[in-house]
C-alpha positions as MATLAB code, in Angstrom:
seq = 'MNLKKLVAGILGVFLLVSSVNADTNESKNTKKIVVTITDSSIVKSGFGLAVANAMQDAGIQSTVFVSAEAVDFALKDGNHEKFAGSSAQEWITQLIKKGGKVMICEGFVKLGGIKNSDMVDGVGVSSPANLAGALYVPNTQAMTF';
ca = [
     -11.986   32.777  -11.796;
     -15.007   30.792  -12.862;
     -17.296   30.145   -9.852;
     -18.236   26.658  -11.107;
     -14.563   25.640  -11.274;
     -13.954   27.004   -7.787;
     -16.916   25.097   -6.342;
     -15.872   21.905   -8.171;
     -12.331   22.257   -6.812;
     -13.546   22.799   -3.264;
     -15.856   19.788   -3.594;
     -12.949   17.658   -4.858;
     -10.766   18.643   -1.904;
     -13.660   17.949    0.478;
     -14.134   14.447   -0.984;
     -10.416   13.685   -0.670;
     -10.282   14.889    2.937;
     -13.443   12.965    3.844;
     -11.935    9.771    2.394;
      -8.886   10.327    4.604;
     -11.103   10.580    7.678;
     -13.491    7.788    6.665;
     -11.629    4.999    8.449;
     -13.303    5.033   11.851;
     -12.035    1.586   12.889;
      -8.527    2.802   13.678;
      -7.594    4.965   16.606;
      -6.188    8.347   15.688;
      -3.375    7.659   18.156;
      -2.196    4.460   16.458;
       1.193    4.876   14.820;
       1.166    3.924   11.147;
       3.609    3.447    8.324;
       2.920    3.429    4.617;
       5.543    1.595    2.588;
       5.440    2.017   -1.180;
       7.368   -0.514   -3.235;
       7.933    0.176   -6.909;
      11.250   -1.459   -7.771;
      11.692   -4.841   -9.499;
      14.821   -5.451   -7.411;
      14.165   -8.012   -4.671;
      16.862   -6.270   -2.637;
      15.032   -2.928   -2.641;
      11.432   -4.161   -2.550;
      12.285   -7.078   -0.262;
      13.855   -4.652    2.185;
      10.686   -2.553    2.117;
       8.572   -5.623    2.877;
      10.952   -6.647    5.679;
      10.685   -3.146    7.186;
       6.867   -3.269    7.002;
       6.894   -6.631    8.806;
       9.271   -5.368   11.490;
       7.104   -2.298   12.042;
       3.965   -4.436   12.295;
       5.779   -6.609   14.865;
       6.554   -3.440   16.822;
       2.857   -2.502   16.967;
       2.902    0.024   14.133;
       0.057   -0.483   11.642;
       1.782   -1.225    8.326;
       0.277   -0.707    4.896;
       2.216   -1.593    1.758;
       1.254   -0.135   -1.619;
       2.695   -2.095   -4.560;
       2.995   -0.484   -7.979;
       5.098   -0.103  -11.104;
       7.813   -2.720  -11.559;
       7.155   -4.311   -8.146;
       3.621   -5.537   -8.960;
       5.014   -8.960   -9.865;
       6.004   -9.479   -6.221;
       2.346   -9.440   -5.112;
       1.288  -12.115   -7.598;
       1.119  -15.815   -6.739;
       3.037  -16.729   -9.893;
       5.283  -13.656   -9.778;
       8.984  -13.264   -9.108;
       9.958  -15.669   -6.295;
      13.515  -14.464   -5.665;
      14.405  -14.340   -1.982;
      15.435  -11.509    0.298;
      16.730  -12.450    3.755;
      15.517  -16.026    3.246;
      11.936  -15.256    2.139;
      10.278  -14.466   -1.171;
       8.245  -11.279   -1.520;
       5.105  -13.424   -1.527;
       6.151  -14.923    1.836;
       6.872  -11.466    3.291;
       3.454  -10.274    2.068;
       1.644  -13.313    3.496;
       3.385  -12.853    6.853;
       2.456   -9.166    6.970;
      -1.206   -9.835    6.196;
      -1.374  -12.590    8.847;
      -0.037  -10.067   11.391;
      -2.786   -7.574   10.525;
      -0.911   -5.476    7.980;
      -2.371   -4.452    4.640;
      -0.987   -4.923    1.141;
      -2.573   -3.195   -1.843;
      -1.764   -3.165   -5.574;
      -2.379    0.059   -7.481;
      -5.550   -0.345   -9.547;
      -3.926    1.248  -12.604;
      -1.345   -1.527  -12.783;
      -4.037   -4.143  -12.143;
      -5.942   -2.829  -15.171;
      -2.829   -2.476  -17.345;
      -1.680   -6.003  -16.519;
      -5.112   -7.613  -16.731;
      -4.549   -8.901  -13.177;
      -7.420  -10.778  -11.539;
      -7.970  -11.156   -7.789;
      -7.164  -14.855   -8.183;
      -3.694  -13.882   -9.526;
      -2.815  -11.991   -6.322;
      -1.300  -13.368   -3.154;
      -4.178  -14.166   -0.793;
      -5.243  -11.095    1.167;
      -3.791   -8.525   -1.236;
      -6.298   -5.849   -2.242;
      -6.596   -3.283   -4.998;
      -6.092    0.394   -4.235;
      -6.813    3.623   -6.040;
      -4.356    6.536   -6.016;
      -6.844    8.334   -3.741;
      -6.507    5.506   -1.183;
      -2.739    5.982   -1.176;
      -3.073    9.742   -0.860;
      -5.558    9.296    1.966;
      -3.352    6.819    3.825;
      -0.379    9.170    3.655;
      -2.239   11.994    5.408;
      -3.700   10.064    8.343;
      -2.334   11.447   11.630;
       0.703    9.646   13.103;
       1.716    8.197    9.721;
       5.250    7.903    8.369;
       6.062    6.958    4.771;
       8.887    5.113    3.054;
       9.442    4.227   -0.601;
      11.542    1.388   -2.009;
];
């Protein structure tokens, strides 16, 4: 095996692991959930957002990653269908107000030419490395809708 490739691979793993441990503001004992929504169905994605809100209400730090066909739900002018009486934008706004996080995958932001002003207030942009890092934080569960 080429020594340069081995060193580059080890460095890459080190950078990924250090990004996982970089968030010093959160206690390692805090329970967390990462909810990934990818489906254009308000039933599926709306349920995921409702679960994230319920978990946040229960004291579990909730982070929602939005990608693929669900990106429209995180846009101000996106799909406003309702699930359990609220639109996805309302679920997202409620979650953020409670201290939860909502992030759109940067690849879909670039593909769609989405600007920050297009997103529901408080929604951020996330790289795949951020998602990978969030999934491996201790005490974290994951769900996908």
